[in-house]
């Protein structure tokens, strides 16, 4: 539905709409809506999949509390190792998310 809205209101955003439509696809082909596998998933869709998985794990659900950011990141990296998410994009997410916004970092040198 989100991809359809993008196309309707921003016709030039077709590549972004394709990524939005594919953000639940998984590298091993177990995702949805089209069951795409590997490189047939748009690269931006693979990045969005890793980011969406991380964000979902950081948010509380009715069946579990929110994970802390390090646990969520570890889970995303493990999904990439098992072949469900793009490994390169999961590792890239790690470089962006290791110290999330608002984190206090104390340097020792």
PDB file of C-alpha atoms in Angstrom:
ATOM      1  CA  UNK A   1       0.000   0.000   0.000  1.00  0.00           C
ATOM      2  CA  UNK A   2       2.858   2.393   0.827  1.00  0.00           C
ATOM      3  CA  UNK A   3       4.453   1.793  -2.569  1.00  0.00           C
ATOM      4  CA  UNK A   4       1.137   2.484  -4.304  1.00  0.00           C
ATOM      5  CA  UNK A   5       0.786   5.775  -2.412  1.00  0.00           C
ATOM      6  CA  UNK A   6       4.282   6.820  -3.434  1.00  0.00           C
ATOM      7  CA  UNK A   7       3.562   6.170  -7.097  1.00  0.00           C
ATOM      8  CA  UNK A   8       0.219   7.971  -6.915  1.00  0.00           C
ATOM      9  CA  UNK A   9       1.593  11.124  -5.300  1.00  0.00           C
ATOM     10  CA  UNK A  10       5.215  11.065  -6.490  1.00  0.00           C
ATOM     11  CA  UNK A  11       5.276   9.396  -9.925  1.00  0.00           C
ATOM     12  CA  UNK A  12       9.027  10.014 -10.294  1.00  0.00           C
ATOM     13  CA  UNK A  13       9.736   8.019  -7.132  1.00  0.00           C
ATOM     14  CA  UNK A  14       9.358   4.610  -8.811  1.00  0.00           C
ATOM     15  CA  UNK A  15      12.725   3.270  -7.522  1.00  0.00           C
ATOM     16  CA  UNK A  16      11.819   4.270  -3.971  1.00  0.00           C
ATOM     17  CA  UNK A  17       8.375   2.713  -4.364  1.00  0.00           C
ATOM     18  CA  UNK A  18       9.977  -0.546  -5.556  1.00  0.00           C
ATOM     19  CA  UNK A  19      12.202  -0.546  -2.465  1.00  0.00           C
ATOM     20  CA  UNK A  20       9.247   0.110  -0.165  1.00  0.00           C
ATOM     21  CA  UNK A  21       7.323  -2.736  -1.787  1.00  0.00           C
ATOM     22  CA  UNK A  22      10.300  -5.068  -1.291  1.00  0.00           C
ATOM     23  CA  UNK A  23      11.289  -4.247   2.281  1.00  0.00           C
ATOM     24  CA  UNK A  24       9.748  -7.477   3.620  1.00  0.00           C
ATOM     25  CA  UNK A  25      11.500  -9.653   1.050  1.00  0.00           C
ATOM     26  CA  UNK A  26      14.316 -11.832   2.403  1.00  0.00           C
ATOM     27  CA  UNK A  27      17.571 -12.828   0.731  1.00  0.00           C
ATOM     28  CA  UNK A  28      16.719 -16.526   1.086  1.00  0.00           C
ATOM     29  CA  UNK A  29      13.353 -16.060  -0.677  1.00  0.00           C
ATOM     30  CA  UNK A  30      11.169 -16.503   2.424  1.00  0.00           C
ATOM     31  CA  UNK A  31       9.862 -12.924   2.452  1.00  0.00           C
ATOM     32  CA  UNK A  32       6.785 -11.346   0.946  1.00  0.00           C
ATOM     33  CA  UNK A  33       4.902 -10.082  -1.068  1.00  0.00           C
ATOM     34  CA  UNK A  34       6.603 -11.582  -4.147  1.00  0.00           C
ATOM     35  CA  UNK A  35       9.024 -14.106  -2.619  1.00  0.00           C
ATOM     36  CA  UNK A  36      11.989 -12.397  -4.293  1.00  0.00           C
ATOM     37  CA  UNK A  37      15.423 -13.836  -3.619  1.00  0.00           C
ATOM     38  CA  UNK A  38      18.974 -12.484  -3.550  1.00  0.00           C
ATOM     39  CA  UNK A  39      19.890  -9.837  -6.113  1.00  0.00           C
ATOM     40  CA  UNK A  40      16.349  -9.742  -7.523  1.00  0.00           C
ATOM     41  CA  UNK A  41      15.448  -7.645  -4.480  1.00  0.00           C
ATOM     42  CA  UNK A  42      16.237  -3.969  -5.186  1.00  0.00           C
ATOM     43  CA  UNK A  43      19.338  -2.884  -3.276  1.00  0.00           C
ATOM     44  CA  UNK A  44      17.465  -0.082  -1.513  1.00  0.00           C
ATOM     45  CA  UNK A  45      14.839  -2.669  -0.540  1.00  0.00           C
ATOM     46  CA  UNK A  46      17.568  -4.817   1.033  1.00  0.00           C
ATOM     47  CA  UNK A  47      18.806  -1.815   3.005  1.00  0.00           C
ATOM     48  CA  UNK A  48      15.265  -0.956   4.114  1.00  0.00           C
ATOM     49  CA  UNK A  49      14.740  -4.576   5.186  1.00  0.00           C
ATOM     50  CA  UNK A  50      17.730  -4.429   7.537  1.00  0.00           C
ATOM     51  CA  UNK A  51      16.683  -1.024   8.906  1.00  0.00           C
ATOM     52  CA  UNK A  52      13.062  -2.134   9.320  1.00  0.00           C
ATOM     53  CA  UNK A  53      14.095  -5.283  11.177  1.00  0.00           C
ATOM     54  CA  UNK A  54      16.277  -3.223  13.517  1.00  0.00           C
ATOM     55  CA  UNK A  55      13.547  -0.634  14.126  1.00  0.00           C
ATOM     56  CA  UNK A  56      10.938  -3.327  14.764  1.00  0.00           C
ATOM     57  CA  UNK A  57      13.117  -4.989  17.374  1.00  0.00           C
ATOM     58  CA  UNK A  58      13.720  -1.657  19.135  1.00  0.00           C
ATOM     59  CA  UNK A  59       9.962  -1.038  19.477  1.00  0.00           C
ATOM     60  CA  UNK A  60       7.715  -2.762  22.005  1.00  0.00           C
ATOM     61  CA  UNK A  61       5.201  -5.275  20.712  1.00  0.00           C
ATOM     62  CA  UNK A  62       2.111  -6.684  22.404  1.00  0.00           C
ATOM     63  CA  UNK A  63       3.947  -9.991  22.822  1.00  0.00           C
ATOM     64  CA  UNK A  64       7.359  -8.634  23.998  1.00  0.00           C
ATOM     65  CA  UNK A  65       9.061  -5.520  25.310  1.00  0.00           C
ATOM     66  CA  UNK A  66      11.405  -3.482  23.119  1.00  0.00           C
ATOM     67  CA  UNK A  67      14.920  -4.850  22.800  1.00  0.00           C
ATOM     68  CA  UNK A  68      17.811  -2.604  23.724  1.00  0.00           C
ATOM     69  CA  UNK A  69      19.657  -1.251  20.699  1.00  0.00           C
ATOM     70  CA  UNK A  70      22.676  -3.561  21.015  1.00  0.00           C
ATOM     71  CA  UNK A  71      20.480  -6.654  21.230  1.00  0.00           C
ATOM     72  CA  UNK A  72      18.450  -5.486  18.229  1.00  0.00           C
ATOM     73  CA  UNK A  73      21.606  -4.876  16.233  1.00  0.00           C
ATOM     74  CA  UNK A  74      23.011  -8.281  17.201  1.00  0.00           C
ATOM     75  CA  UNK A  75      19.747  -9.924  16.099  1.00  0.00           C
ATOM     76  CA  UNK A  76      19.902  -8.156  12.722  1.00  0.00           C
ATOM     77  CA  UNK A  77      23.501  -9.274  12.216  1.00  0.00           C
ATOM     78  CA  UNK A  78      22.545 -12.855  13.103  1.00  0.00           C
ATOM     79  CA  UNK A  79      19.700 -12.755  10.558  1.00  0.00           C
ATOM     80  CA  UNK A  80      22.242 -11.637   7.968  1.00  0.00           C
ATOM     81  CA  UNK A  81      24.613 -14.461   8.928  1.00  0.00           C
ATOM     82  CA  UNK A  82      21.777 -16.965   8.515  1.00  0.00           C
ATOM     83  CA  UNK A  83      21.066 -15.651   5.004  1.00  0.00           C
ATOM     84  CA  UNK A  84      17.776 -13.885   5.687  1.00  0.00           C
ATOM     85  CA  UNK A  85      19.048 -10.305   5.349  1.00  0.00           C
ATOM     86  CA  UNK A  86      21.704  -8.799   3.107  1.00  0.00           C
ATOM     87  CA  UNK A  87      24.979  -9.140   5.007  1.00  0.00           C
ATOM     88  CA  UNK A  88      26.580  -6.001   3.566  1.00  0.00           C
ATOM     89  CA  UNK A  89      23.606  -3.812   4.444  1.00  0.00           C
ATOM     90  CA  UNK A  90      23.280  -5.320   7.924  1.00  0.00           C
ATOM     91  CA  UNK A  91      26.945  -4.564   8.552  1.00  0.00           C
ATOM     92  CA  UNK A  92      26.450  -1.056   7.170  1.00  0.00           C
ATOM     93  CA  UNK A  93      23.553  -0.628   9.582  1.00  0.00           C
ATOM     94  CA  UNK A  94      25.938  -1.621  12.371  1.00  0.00           C
ATOM     95  CA  UNK A  95      28.214   1.295  11.520  1.00  0.00           C
ATOM     96  CA  UNK A  96      25.256   3.671  11.614  1.00  0.00           C
ATOM     97  CA  UNK A  97      23.479   2.283  14.648  1.00  0.00           C
ATOM     98  CA  UNK A  98      26.231   1.279  17.040  1.00  0.00           C
ATOM     99  CA  UNK A  99      25.886   4.556  18.911  1.00  0.00           C
ATOM    100  CA  UNK A 100      22.235   5.506  18.373  1.00  0.00           C
ATOM    101  CA  UNK A 101      21.014   9.079  18.606  1.00  0.00           C
ATOM    102  CA  UNK A 102      21.045  10.207  22.220  1.00  0.00           C
ATOM    103  CA  UNK A 103      23.689   7.719  23.332  1.00  0.00           C
ATOM    104  CA  UNK A 104      26.356   9.021  25.687  1.00  0.00           C
ATOM    105  CA  UNK A 105      29.851   8.063  24.595  1.00  0.00           C
ATOM    106  CA  UNK A 106      32.824   8.553  26.896  1.00  0.00           C
ATOM    107  CA  UNK A 107      36.209   8.499  25.195  1.00  0.00           C
ATOM    108  CA  UNK A 108      39.210   7.227  27.131  1.00  0.00           C
ATOM    109  CA  UNK A 109      42.069   8.481  24.968  1.00  0.00           C
TER     110      UNK A 109
END
